[in-house]
Coordinates of C-alpha atoms and ligand atoms in Angstrom, one line a residue:
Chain E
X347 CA -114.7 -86.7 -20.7
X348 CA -113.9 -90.2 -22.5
X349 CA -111.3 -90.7 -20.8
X350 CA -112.4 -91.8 -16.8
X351 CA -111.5 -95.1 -16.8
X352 CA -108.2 -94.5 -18.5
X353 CA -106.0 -94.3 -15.0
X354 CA -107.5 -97.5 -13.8
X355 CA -104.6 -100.2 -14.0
X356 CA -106.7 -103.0 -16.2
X357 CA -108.2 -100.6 -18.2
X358 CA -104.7 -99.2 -18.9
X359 CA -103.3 -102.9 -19.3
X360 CA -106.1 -104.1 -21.7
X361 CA -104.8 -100.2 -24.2
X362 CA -101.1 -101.7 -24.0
X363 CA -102.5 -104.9 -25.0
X364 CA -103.8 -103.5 -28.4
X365 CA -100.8 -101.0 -28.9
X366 CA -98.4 -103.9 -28.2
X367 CA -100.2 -106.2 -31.2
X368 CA -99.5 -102.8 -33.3
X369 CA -95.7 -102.6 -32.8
X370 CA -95.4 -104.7 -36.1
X371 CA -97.0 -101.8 -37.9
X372 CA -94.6 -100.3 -40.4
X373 CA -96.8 -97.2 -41.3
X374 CA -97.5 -97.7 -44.9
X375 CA -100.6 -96.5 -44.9
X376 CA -102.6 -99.5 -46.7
X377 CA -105.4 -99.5 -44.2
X378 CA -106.4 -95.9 -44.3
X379 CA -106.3 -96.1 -48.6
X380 CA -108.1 -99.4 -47.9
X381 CA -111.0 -97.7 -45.5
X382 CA -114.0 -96.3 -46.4
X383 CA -115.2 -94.0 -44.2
X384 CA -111.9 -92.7 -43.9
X385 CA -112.8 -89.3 -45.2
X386 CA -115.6 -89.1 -41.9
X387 CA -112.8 -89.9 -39.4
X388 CA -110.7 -86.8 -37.1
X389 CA -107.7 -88.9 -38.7
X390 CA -106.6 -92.0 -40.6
X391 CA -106.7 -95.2 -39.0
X392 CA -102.8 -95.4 -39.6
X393 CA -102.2 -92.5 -37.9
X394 CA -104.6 -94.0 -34.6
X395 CA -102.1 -97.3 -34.9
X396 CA -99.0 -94.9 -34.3
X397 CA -100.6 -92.6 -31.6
X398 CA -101.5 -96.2 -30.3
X399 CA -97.7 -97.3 -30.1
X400 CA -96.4 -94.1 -28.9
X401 CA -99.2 -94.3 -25.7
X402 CA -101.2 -91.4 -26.7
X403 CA -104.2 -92.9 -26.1
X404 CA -105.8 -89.8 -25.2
X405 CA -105.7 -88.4 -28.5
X406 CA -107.1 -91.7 -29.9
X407 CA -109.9 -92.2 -27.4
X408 CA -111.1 -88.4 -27.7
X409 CA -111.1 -88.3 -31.2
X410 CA -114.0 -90.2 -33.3
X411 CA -112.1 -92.1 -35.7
X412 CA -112.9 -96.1 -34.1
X413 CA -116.4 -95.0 -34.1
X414 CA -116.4 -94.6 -37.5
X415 CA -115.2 -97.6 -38.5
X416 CA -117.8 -100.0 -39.9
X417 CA -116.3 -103.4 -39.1
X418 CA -115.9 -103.9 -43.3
X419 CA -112.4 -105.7 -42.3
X420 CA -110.6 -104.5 -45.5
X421 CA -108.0 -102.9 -43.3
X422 CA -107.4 -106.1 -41.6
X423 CA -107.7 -108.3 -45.1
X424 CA -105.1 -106.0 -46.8
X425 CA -102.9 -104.9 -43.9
X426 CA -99.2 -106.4 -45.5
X427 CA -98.6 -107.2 -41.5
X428 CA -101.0 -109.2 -40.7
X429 CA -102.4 -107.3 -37.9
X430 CA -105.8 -107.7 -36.1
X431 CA -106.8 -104.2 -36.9
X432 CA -110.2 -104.7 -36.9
X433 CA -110.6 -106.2 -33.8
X434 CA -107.7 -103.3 -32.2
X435 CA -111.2 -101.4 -33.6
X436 CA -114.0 -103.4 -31.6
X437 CA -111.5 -103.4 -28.1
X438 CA -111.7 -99.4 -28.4
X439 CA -114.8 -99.1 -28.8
X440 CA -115.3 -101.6 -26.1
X441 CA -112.5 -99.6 -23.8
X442 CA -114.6 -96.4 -24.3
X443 CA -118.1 -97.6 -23.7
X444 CA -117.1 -98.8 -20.2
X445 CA -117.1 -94.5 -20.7
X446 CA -120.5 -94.4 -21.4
X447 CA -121.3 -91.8 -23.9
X448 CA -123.3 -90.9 -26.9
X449 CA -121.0 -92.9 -29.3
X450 CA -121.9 -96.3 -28.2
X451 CA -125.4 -95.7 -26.8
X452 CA -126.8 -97.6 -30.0
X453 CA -124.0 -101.0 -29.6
X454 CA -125.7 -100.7 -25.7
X455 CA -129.1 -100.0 -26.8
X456 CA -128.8 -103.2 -28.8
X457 CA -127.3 -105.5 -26.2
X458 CA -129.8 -104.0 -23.3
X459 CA -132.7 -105.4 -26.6
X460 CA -131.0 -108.8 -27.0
X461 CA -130.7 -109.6 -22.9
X462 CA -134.5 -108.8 -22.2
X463 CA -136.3 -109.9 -25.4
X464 CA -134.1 -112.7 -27.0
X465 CA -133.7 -111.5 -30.5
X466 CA -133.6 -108.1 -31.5
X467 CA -136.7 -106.2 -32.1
X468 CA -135.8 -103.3 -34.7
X469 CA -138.8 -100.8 -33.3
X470 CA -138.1 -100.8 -29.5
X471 CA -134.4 -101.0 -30.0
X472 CA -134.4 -97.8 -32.2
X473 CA -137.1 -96.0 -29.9
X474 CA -135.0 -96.9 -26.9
X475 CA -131.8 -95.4 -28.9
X476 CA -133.2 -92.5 -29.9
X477 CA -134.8 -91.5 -26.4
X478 CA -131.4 -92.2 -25.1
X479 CA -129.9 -89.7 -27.5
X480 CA -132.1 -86.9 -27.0
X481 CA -132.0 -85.5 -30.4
X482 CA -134.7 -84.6 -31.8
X483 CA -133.0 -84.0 -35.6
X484 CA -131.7 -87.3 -35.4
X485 CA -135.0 -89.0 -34.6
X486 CA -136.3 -87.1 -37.2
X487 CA -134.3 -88.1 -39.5
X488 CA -135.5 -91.9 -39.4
X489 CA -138.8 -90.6 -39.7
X490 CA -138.9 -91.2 -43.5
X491 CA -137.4 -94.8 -43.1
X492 CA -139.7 -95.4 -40.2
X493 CA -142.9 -94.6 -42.7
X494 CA -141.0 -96.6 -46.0
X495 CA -141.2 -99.5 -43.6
X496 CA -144.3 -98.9 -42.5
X497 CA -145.9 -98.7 -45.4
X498 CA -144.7 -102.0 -47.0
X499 CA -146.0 -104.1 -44.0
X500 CA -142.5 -104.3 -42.6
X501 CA -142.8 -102.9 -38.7
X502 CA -144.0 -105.8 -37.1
X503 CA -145.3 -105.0 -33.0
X504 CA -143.0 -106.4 -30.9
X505 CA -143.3 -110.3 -29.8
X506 CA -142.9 -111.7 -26.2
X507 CA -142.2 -115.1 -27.0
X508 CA -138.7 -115.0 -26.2
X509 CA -138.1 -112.3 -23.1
X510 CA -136.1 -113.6 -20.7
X511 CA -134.8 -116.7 -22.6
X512 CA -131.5 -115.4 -22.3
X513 CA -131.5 -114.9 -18.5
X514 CA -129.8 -118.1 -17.1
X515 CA -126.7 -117.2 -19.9
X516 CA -126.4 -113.8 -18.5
X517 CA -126.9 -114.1 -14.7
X518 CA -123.9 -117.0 -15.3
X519 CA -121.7 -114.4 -17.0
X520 CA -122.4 -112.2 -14.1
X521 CA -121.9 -114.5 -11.6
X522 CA -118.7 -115.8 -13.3
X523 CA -116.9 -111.9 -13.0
X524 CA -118.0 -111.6 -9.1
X525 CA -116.2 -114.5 -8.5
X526 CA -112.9 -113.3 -10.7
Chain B
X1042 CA -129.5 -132.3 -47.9
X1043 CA -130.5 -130.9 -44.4
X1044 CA -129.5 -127.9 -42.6
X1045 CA -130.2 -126.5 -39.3
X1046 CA -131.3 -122.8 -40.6
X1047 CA -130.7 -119.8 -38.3
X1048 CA -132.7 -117.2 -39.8
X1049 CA -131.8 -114.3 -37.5
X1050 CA -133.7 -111.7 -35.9
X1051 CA -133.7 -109.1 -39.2
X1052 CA -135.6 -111.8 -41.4
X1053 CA -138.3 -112.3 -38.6
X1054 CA -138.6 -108.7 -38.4
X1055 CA -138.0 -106.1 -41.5
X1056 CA -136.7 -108.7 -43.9
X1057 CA -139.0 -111.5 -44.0
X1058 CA -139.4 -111.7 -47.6
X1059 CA -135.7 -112.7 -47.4
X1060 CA -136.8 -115.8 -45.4
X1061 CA -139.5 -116.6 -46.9
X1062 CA -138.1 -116.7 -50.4
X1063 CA -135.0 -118.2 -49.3
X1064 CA -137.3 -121.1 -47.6
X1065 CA -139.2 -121.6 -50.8
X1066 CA -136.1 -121.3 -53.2
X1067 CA -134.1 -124.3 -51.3
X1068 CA -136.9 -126.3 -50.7
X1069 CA -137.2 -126.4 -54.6
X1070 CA -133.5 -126.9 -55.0
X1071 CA -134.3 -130.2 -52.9
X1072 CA -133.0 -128.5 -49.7
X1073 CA -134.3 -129.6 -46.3
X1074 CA -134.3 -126.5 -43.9
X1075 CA -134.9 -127.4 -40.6
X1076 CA -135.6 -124.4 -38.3
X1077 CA -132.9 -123.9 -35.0
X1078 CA -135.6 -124.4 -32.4
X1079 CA -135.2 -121.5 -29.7
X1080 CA -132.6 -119.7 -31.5
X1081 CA -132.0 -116.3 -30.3
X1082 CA -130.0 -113.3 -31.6
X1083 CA -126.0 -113.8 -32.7
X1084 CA -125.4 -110.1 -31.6
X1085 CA -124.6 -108.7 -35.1
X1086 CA -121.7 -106.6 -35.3
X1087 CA -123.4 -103.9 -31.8
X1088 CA -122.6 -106.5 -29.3
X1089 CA -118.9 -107.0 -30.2
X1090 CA -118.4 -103.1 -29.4
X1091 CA -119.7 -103.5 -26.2
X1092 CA -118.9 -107.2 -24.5
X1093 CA -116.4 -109.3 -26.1
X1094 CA -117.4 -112.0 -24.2
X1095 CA -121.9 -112.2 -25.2
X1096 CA -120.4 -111.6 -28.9
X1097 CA -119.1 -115.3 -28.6
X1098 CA -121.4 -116.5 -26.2
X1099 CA -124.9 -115.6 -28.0
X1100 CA -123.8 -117.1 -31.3
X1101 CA -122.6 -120.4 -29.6
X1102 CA -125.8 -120.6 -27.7
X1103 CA -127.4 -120.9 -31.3
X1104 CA -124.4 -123.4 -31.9
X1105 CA -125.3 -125.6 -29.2
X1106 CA -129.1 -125.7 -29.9
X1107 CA -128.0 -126.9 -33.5
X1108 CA -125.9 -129.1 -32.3
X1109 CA -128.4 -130.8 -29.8
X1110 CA -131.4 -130.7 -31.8
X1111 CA -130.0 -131.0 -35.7
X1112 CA -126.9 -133.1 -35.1
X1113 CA -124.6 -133.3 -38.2
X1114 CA -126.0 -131.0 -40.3
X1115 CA -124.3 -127.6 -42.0
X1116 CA -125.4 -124.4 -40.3
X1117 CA -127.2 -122.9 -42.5
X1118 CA -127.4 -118.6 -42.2
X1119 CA -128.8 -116.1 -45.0
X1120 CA -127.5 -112.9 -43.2
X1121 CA -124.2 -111.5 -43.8
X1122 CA -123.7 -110.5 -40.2
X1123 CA -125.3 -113.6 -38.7
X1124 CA -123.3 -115.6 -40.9
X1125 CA -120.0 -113.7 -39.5
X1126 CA -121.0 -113.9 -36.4
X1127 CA -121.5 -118.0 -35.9
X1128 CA -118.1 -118.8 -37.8
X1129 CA -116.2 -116.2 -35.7
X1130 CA -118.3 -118.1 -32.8
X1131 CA -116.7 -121.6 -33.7
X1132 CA -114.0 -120.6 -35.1
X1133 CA -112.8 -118.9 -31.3
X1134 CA -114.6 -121.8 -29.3
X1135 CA -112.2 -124.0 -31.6
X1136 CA -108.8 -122.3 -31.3
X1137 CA -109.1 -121.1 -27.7
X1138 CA -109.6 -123.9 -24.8
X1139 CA -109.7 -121.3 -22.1
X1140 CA -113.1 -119.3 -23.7
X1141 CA -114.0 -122.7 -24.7
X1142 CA -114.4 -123.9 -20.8
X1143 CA -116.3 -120.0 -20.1
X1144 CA -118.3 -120.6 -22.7
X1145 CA -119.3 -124.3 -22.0
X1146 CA -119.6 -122.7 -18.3
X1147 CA -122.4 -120.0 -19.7
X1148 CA -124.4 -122.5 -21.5
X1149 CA -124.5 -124.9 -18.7
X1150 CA -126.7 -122.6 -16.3
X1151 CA -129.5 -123.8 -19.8
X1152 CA -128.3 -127.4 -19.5
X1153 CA -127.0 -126.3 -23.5
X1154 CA -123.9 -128.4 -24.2
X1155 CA -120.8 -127.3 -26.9
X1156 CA -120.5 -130.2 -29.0
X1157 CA -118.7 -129.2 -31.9
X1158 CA -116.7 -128.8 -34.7
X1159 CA -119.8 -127.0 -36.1
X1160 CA -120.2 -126.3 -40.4
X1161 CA -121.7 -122.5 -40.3
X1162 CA -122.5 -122.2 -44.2
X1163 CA -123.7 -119.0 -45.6
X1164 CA -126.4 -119.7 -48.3
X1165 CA -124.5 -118.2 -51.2
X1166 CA -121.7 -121.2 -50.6
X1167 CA -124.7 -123.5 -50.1
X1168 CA -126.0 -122.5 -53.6
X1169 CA -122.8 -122.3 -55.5
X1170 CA -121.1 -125.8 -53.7
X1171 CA -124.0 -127.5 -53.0
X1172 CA -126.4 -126.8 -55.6
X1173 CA -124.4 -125.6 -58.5
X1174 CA -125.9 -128.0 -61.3
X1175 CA -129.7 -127.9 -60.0
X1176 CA -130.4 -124.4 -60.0
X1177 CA -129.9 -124.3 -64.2
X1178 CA -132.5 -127.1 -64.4
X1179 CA -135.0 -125.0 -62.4
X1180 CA -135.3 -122.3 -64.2
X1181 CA -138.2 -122.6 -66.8
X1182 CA -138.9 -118.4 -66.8
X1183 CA -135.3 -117.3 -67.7
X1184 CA -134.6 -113.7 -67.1
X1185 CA -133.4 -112.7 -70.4
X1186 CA -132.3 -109.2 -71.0
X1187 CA -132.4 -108.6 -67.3
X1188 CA -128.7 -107.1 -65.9
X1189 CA -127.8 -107.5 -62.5
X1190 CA -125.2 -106.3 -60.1
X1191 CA -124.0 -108.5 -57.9
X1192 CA -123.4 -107.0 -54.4
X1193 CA -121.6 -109.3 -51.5
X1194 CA -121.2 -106.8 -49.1
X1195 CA -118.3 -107.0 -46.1
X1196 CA -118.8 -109.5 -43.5
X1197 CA -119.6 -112.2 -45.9
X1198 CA -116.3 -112.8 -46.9
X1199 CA -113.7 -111.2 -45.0
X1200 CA -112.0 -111.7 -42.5
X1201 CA -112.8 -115.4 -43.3
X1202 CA -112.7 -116.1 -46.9
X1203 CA -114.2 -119.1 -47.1
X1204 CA -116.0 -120.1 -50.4
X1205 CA -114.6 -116.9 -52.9
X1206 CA -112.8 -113.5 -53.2
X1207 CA -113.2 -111.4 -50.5
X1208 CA -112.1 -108.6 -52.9
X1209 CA -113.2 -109.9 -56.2
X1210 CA -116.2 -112.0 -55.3
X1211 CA -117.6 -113.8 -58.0
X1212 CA -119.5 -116.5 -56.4
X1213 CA -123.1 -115.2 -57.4
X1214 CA -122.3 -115.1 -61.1
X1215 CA -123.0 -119.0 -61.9
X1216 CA -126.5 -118.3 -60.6
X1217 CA -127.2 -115.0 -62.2
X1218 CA -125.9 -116.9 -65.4
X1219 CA -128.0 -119.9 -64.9
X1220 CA -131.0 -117.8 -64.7
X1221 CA -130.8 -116.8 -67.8
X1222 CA -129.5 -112.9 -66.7
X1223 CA -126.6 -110.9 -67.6
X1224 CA -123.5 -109.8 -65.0
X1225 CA -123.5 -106.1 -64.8
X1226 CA -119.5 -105.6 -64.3
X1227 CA -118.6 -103.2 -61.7
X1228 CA -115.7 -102.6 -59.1
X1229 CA -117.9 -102.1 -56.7
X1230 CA -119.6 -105.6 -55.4
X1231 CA -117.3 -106.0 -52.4
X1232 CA -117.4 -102.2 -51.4
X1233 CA -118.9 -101.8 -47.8
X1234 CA -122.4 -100.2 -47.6
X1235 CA -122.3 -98.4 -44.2
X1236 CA -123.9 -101.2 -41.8
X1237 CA -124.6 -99.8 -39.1
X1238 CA -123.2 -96.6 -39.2
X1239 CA -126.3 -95.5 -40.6
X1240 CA -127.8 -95.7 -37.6
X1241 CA -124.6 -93.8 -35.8
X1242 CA -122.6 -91.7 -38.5
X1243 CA -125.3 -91.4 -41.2
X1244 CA -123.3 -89.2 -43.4
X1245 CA -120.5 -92.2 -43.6
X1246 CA -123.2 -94.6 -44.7
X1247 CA -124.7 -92.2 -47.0
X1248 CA -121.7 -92.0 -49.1
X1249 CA -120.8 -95.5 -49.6
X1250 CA -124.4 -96.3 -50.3
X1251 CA -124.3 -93.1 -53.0
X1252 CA -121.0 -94.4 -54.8
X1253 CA -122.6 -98.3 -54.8
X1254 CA -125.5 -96.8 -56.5
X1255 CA -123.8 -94.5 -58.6
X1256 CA -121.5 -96.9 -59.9
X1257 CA -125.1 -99.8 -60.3
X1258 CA -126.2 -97.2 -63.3
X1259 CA -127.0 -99.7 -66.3
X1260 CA -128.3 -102.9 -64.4
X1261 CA -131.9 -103.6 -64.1
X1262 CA -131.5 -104.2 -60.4
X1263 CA -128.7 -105.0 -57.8
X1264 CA -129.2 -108.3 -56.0
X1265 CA -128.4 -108.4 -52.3
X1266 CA -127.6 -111.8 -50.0
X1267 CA -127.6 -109.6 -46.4
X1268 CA -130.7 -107.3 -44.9
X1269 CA -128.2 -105.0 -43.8
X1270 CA -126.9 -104.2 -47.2
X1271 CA -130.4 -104.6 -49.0
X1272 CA -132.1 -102.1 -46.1
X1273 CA -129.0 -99.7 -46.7
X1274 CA -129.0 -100.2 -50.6
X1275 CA -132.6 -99.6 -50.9
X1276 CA -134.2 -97.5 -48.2
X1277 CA -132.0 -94.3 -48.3
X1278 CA -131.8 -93.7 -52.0
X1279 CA -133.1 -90.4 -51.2
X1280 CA -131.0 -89.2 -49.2
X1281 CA -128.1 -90.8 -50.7
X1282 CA -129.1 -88.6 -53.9
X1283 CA -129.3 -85.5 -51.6
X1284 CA -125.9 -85.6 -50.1
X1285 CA -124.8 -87.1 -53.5
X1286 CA -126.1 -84.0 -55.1
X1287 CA -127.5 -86.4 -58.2
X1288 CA -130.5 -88.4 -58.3
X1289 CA -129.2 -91.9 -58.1
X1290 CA -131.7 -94.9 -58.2
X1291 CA -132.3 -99.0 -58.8
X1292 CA -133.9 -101.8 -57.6
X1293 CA -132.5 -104.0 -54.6
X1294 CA -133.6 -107.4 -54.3
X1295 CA -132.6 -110.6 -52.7
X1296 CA -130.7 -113.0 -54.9
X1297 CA -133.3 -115.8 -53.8
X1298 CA -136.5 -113.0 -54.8
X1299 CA -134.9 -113.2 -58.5
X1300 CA -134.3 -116.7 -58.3
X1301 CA -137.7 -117.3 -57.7
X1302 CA -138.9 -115.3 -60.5
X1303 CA -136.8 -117.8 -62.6
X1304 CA -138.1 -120.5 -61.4
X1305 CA -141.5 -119.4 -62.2
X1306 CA -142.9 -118.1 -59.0
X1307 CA -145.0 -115.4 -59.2
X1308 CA -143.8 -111.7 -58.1
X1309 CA -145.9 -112.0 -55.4
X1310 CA -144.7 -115.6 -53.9
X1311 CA -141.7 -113.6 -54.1
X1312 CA -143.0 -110.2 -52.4
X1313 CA -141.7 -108.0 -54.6
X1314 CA -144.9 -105.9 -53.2
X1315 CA -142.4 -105.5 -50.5
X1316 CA -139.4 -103.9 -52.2
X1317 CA -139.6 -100.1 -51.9
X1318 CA -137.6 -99.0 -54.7
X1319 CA -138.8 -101.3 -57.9
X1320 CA -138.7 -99.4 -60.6
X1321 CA -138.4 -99.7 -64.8
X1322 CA -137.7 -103.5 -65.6
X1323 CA -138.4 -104.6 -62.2
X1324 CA -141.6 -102.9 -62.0
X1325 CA -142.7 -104.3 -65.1
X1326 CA -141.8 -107.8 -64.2
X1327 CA -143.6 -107.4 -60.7
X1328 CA -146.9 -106.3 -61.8
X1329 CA -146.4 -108.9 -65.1
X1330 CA -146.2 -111.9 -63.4
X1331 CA -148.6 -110.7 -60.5
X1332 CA -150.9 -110.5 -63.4
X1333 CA -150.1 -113.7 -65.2
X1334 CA -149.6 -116.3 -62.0
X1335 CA -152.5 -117.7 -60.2
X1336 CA -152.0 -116.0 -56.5
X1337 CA -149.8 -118.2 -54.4
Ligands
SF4_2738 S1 -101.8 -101.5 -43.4 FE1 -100.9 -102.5 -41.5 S2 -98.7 -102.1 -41.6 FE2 -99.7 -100.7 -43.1 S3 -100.1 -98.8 -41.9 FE3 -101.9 -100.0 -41.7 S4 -101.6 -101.2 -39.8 FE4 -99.6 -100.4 -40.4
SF4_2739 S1 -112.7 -102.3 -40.7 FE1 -113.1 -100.2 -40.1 S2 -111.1 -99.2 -40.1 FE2 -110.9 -101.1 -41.3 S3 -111.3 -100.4 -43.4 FE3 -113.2 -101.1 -42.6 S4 -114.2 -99.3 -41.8 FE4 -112.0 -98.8 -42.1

């Protein structure tokens, strides 16, 4: 189901990218000891950076291991090659959104926020994610946050000042990959 | 000294005792903070997931507004993630001609023009290279007895270690020091605390913010210079304990809220009404000098 826009040639093109940038990995395992959340992922990132060079991308995109990375670049400070891993991180997640998909409804949620209001307003942009997810545990769940905030005068309503500020930057970008 | 301040969308919204305090804190330093006008959001770490290209292109709009409307002075951002998010900005618009010219192309459509190289300065470097000596001689309520943990957090610091550590940070202990307070000495400053993965893989976020807390046991009160880390840090404590399965507690604040306090502003010019989680010390100090300073 993650995995549509895998035949599509640039799609495919942009994946040998990344696994090419890997080839210098020499599988010692610093960035999974290094990671956090390691112990929340299907499998450690060193094993995704060896799937990734032997093209079983499959494996990699269906499992939820880049999705629980969170961007903490200790992996990429520590990694004795050099390697860009964190960013290897941000292009799959970026490759598997094009896929839609629960996992990066809250990273679209919040760019969907920026483009119409400006800056970011925390209330709508959680109400929006949480609609989108349909779950109603998981809204739930920010229920007691929700009222913490509340309560200390932090939710602010949401401001119009700067909707559509961003328009003329986005219509550009737009217009710019038509004419590619 | 003057900087063009980008204060980000977090400290308009659930963090605005963050700016505020960090507005009143320089200004007493002798800081001149003049405000990006029309800045709009830097994308924090969602937008890179999604669209490489808006994860450059909404931090340099910001960028150019400085530039145009506060030429020559440092960039000037509290926020850990906004802070990240500017320097990779002009870092990429430096090194790569070809995003460069799309970039320049994007802002154009606003009449916005690149100009750089831009300074992006997070405001712990600020305080530790700029205002190193000053901040001892404003402190006339020093915070004796009073043990802090100093937390950095990810993004401020890596990939781009610019003013310490990234994996033994020490830049906030000169302040802590000069304020009279002691360093509460833990392994644990640098140690990422979830971002946003508690919005998308709570359980992840849960246990780092548990083994930060955990490992906090001892210090009056851990001092925070991101949103991210102080909403994490403080907000779920209860849950944290849940999945933890041991109540673990402290206070969070913002490293500018304490440095107010030693600078004799009163707990409420420094909002501690607005920290959830003050307890022992901390609460004793907030309703003392509530008590004992004329309201601001
Ligand atoms: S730290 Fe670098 S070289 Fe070592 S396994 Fe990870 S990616 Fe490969
Ligand atoms: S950047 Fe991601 S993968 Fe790397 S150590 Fe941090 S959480 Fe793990």
């Amino acid at each position: 189901m993650s995995t549509e826009l895998h035949d599509s040639a640039s799609a495919r093109a942009e994946l040998d990218a990344i696994a090419d940038n890997l080839r210098a990995c020499m599988q010692c395992g610093t960035c999974s000891a290094s990671c956090p959340n390691v112990h929340f992922m299907d499998f450690t990132p060193r094993r995704m950076w060896r799937l990734m060079t032997l093209g079983r991308y499959d494996e990699v995109l269906n499992s939820k291991t880049f999705w629980s990375c969170s961007a903490c670049y200790t992996c990429t400070l520590r990694c004795p090659r050099g390697l860009p891993l964190t960013e290897a991180v941000y292009a799959l997640k970026r490759y598997a959104a094009g896929n839609k998909g629960k996992h990066s409804a809250f990273y679209r949620a919040f760019l969907d926020n920026v483009q119409r209001n400006g800056r970011v307003q925390e209330s709508t942009l959680m109400a929006r994610y949480l609609a989108e997810m349909r779950s109603p545990s998981k809204a739930l769940g920010f229920v007691p946050v929700g009222l913490k905030l509340l309560r200390a005068g932090k939710l602010h309503p949401p401001g119009s000042e700067y909707k559509g500020v961003l328009k003329p930057m986005f219509d550009a970008e737009r217009n710019m990959e038509d004419r590619s | 000294m003057k900087y063009a301040y980008y204060p980000g969308c977090s400290l308009r919204e659930s963090a605005r005792e963050y700016d505020d305090t960090t507005r009143i804190v320089l200004e007493a330093l002798g800081a001149e903070l003049v405000e990006i006008p029309g800045w709009t959001c830097c994308g924090a770490a969602a937008v890179e997931a999604v669209d490489r290209t808006m994860a450059v292109a909404l931090p340099a709009r910001n960028l150019a507004l400085a530039g145009t409307h506060i030429p020559e002075a440092d960039v000037l951002a509290p926020c850990s993630a906004c802070y990240l998010n500017l320097l990779k900005a002009a870092r990429r618009i430096d090194d790569d001609h070809e995003l460069h010219r799309h970039i320049a192309g994007l802002l154009q459509a606003e009449g916005l023009e690149l100009a750089g190289p831009y300074r992006v300065r997070h405001l712990l470097d600020v305080l530790n290279n700029d205002f190193a000596d000053s901040v001892t001689e404003h402190v006339t309520t020093p915070l004796e007895g009073l043990r802090i943990a100093p937390y950095y957090g990810c993004q401020i610091l890596r990939p781009y270690a610019v003013f310490d550590d990234p994996e033994w940070p020490r830049s906030m202990e000169p302040v802590i020091t000069a304020m009279g307070a002691e360093i509460h000495d833990w392994a644990m400053g640098a140690h990422c605390c979830g971002a946003s993965l508690m919005v998308t893989d709570k359980e992840a976020a849960l246990s780092s913010v548990f083994s930060i807390l955990e490992a906090a046991e001892g210090a009056d009160v851990i001092a925070t210079v991101c949103p991210l880390c102080q909403m994490n840090l403080e907000m779920y404590q209860d849950e944290a304990s849940r999945l933890g399965g041991r109540r673990v507690h402290a206070s969070v604040l913002y490293l500018p809220q304490l440095m107010g306090l030693a600078f004799g502003f009163s707990g409420q010019r420094m909002q501690l009404g607005k920290n959830v989680a003050l307890s022992g010390t901390m609460a004793n100090m907030a309703a003392g000098s509530n008590r004992a300073a004329a309201p601001a």
